[in-house]
Tab-separated table of C-alpha atoms in Angstrom:
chain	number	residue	atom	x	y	z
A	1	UNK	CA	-10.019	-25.796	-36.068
A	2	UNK	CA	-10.504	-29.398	-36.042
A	3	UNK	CA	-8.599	-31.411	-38.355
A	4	UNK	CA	-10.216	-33.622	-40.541
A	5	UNK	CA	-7.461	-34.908	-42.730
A	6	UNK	CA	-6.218	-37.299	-39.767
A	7	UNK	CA	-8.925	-39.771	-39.835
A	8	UNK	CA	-8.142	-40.335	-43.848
A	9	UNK	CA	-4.583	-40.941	-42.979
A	10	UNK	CA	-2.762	-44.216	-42.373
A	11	UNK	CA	0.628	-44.528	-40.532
A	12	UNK	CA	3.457	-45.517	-42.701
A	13	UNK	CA	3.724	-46.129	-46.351
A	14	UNK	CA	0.423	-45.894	-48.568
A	15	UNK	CA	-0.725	-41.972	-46.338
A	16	UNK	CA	-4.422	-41.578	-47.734
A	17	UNK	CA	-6.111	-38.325	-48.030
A	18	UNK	CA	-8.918	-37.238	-48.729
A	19	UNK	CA	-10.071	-35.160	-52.027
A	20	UNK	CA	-11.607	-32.212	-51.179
A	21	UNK	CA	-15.100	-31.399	-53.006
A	22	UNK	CA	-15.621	-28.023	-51.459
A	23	UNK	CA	-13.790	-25.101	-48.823
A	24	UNK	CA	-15.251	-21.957	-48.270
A	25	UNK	CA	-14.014	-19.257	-45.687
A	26	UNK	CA	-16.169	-16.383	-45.092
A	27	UNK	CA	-15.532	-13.470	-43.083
A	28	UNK	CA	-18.061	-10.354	-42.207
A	29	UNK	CA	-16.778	-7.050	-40.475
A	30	UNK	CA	-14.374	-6.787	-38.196
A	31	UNK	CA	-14.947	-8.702	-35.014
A	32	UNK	CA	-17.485	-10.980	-36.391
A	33	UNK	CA	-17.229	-15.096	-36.308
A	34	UNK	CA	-15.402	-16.881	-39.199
A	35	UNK	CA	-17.606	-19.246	-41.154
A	36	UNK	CA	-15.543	-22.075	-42.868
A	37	UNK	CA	-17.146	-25.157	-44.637
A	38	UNK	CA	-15.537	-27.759	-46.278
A	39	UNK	CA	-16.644	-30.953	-48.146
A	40	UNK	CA	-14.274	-33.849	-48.346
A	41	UNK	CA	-14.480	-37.611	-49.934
A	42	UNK	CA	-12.140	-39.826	-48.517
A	43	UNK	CA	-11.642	-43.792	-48.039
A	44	UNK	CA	-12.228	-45.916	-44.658
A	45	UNK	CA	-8.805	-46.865	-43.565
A	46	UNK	CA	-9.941	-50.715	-44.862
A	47	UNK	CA	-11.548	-49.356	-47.831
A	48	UNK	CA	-14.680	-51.318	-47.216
A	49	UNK	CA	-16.454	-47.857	-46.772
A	50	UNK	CA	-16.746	-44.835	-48.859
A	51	UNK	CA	-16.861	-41.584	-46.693
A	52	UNK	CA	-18.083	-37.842	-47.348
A	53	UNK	CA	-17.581	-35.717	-44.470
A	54	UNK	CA	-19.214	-31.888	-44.303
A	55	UNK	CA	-17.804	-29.539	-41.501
A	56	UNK	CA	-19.154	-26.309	-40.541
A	57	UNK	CA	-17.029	-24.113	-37.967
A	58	UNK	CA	-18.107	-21.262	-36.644
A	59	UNK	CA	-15.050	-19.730	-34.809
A	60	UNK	CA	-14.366	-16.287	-33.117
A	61	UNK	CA	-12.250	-15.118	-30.495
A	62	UNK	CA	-14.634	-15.679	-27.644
A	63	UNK	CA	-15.813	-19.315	-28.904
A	64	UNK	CA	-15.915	-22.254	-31.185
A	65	UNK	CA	-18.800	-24.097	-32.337
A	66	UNK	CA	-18.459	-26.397	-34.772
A	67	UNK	CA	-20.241	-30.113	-36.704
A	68	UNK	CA	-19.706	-32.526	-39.455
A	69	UNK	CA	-22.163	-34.825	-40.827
A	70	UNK	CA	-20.089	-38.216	-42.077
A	71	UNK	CA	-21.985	-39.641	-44.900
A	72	UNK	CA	-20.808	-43.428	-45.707
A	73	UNK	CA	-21.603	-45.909	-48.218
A	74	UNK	CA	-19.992	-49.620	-48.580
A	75	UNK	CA	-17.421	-49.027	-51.711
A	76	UNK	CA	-18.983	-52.296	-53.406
A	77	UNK	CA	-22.784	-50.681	-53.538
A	78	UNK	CA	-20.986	-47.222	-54.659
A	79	UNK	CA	-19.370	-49.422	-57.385
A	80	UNK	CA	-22.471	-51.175	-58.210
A	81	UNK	CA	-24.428	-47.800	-58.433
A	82	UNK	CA	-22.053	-46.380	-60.542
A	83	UNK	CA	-22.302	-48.869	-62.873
A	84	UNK	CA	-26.055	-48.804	-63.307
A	85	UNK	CA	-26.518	-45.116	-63.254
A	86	UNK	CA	-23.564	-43.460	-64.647
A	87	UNK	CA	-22.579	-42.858	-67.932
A	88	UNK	CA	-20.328	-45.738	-69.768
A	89	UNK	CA	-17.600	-44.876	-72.327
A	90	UNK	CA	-15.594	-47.911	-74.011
A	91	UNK	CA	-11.986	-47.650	-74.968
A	92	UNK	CA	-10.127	-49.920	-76.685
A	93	UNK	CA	-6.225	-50.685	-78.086
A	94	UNK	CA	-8.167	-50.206	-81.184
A	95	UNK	CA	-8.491	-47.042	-80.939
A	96	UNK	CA	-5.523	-45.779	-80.066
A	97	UNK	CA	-3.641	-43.153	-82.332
A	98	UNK	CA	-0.899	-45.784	-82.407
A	99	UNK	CA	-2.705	-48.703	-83.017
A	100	UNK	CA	-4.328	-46.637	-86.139
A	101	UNK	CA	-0.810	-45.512	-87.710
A	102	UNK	CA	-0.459	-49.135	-87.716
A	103	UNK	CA	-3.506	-50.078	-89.062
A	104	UNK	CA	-2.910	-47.293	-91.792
A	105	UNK	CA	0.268	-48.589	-92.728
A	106	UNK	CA	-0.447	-52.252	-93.461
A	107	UNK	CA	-0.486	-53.692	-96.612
A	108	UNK	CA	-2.580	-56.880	-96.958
């Protein structure tokens, strides 16, 4: 099986891996090819680039076949997308339960 965690990873201090979205192993009778498929974010190595990688392996005694599609997207546009199109939630010091026992206790 090929391994896809080493092209996340960085030598020395700071190792980065990669989150995994999705694995799925699936096995039919006996004899018969093992699927696997997994789905994995990770960071480029310079984290200029933001990577999804899918792998499908198709693996049995007598052979291997296997492909992943690398999907990339410069982190800044991801950011910028985010920001347009997701949802926004503001938090505050004001709103924390400490900041409130305070508030609560004051006297003015």
């Amino acid at each position: 099986m090929k391994d896809m965690k080493s092209a996340y990873t960085n030598p020395g201090h700071g190792v980065v891996r990669p989150l995994i979205l999705t694995q799925r192993t699936t096995t039919g009778m006996l004899n018969a090819p093992i699927l696997f498929q997994e789905t994995c974010l990770g960071i480029a190595q310079d984290q200029s680039q933001l990577v999804m990688r899918r792998y499908f392996e198709r693996f049995s005694p007598a052979d291997s076949h296997w492909v992943e599609y690398i999907h990339s997207i410069p982190t800044s546009e991801f950011i910028q997308w985010i920001m347009t199109h997701g949802h926004l939630r503001i938090e505050c010091s004001d709103n924390t339960p400490s900041s409130q026992m305070q508030a609560a206790g004051e006297t003015h």
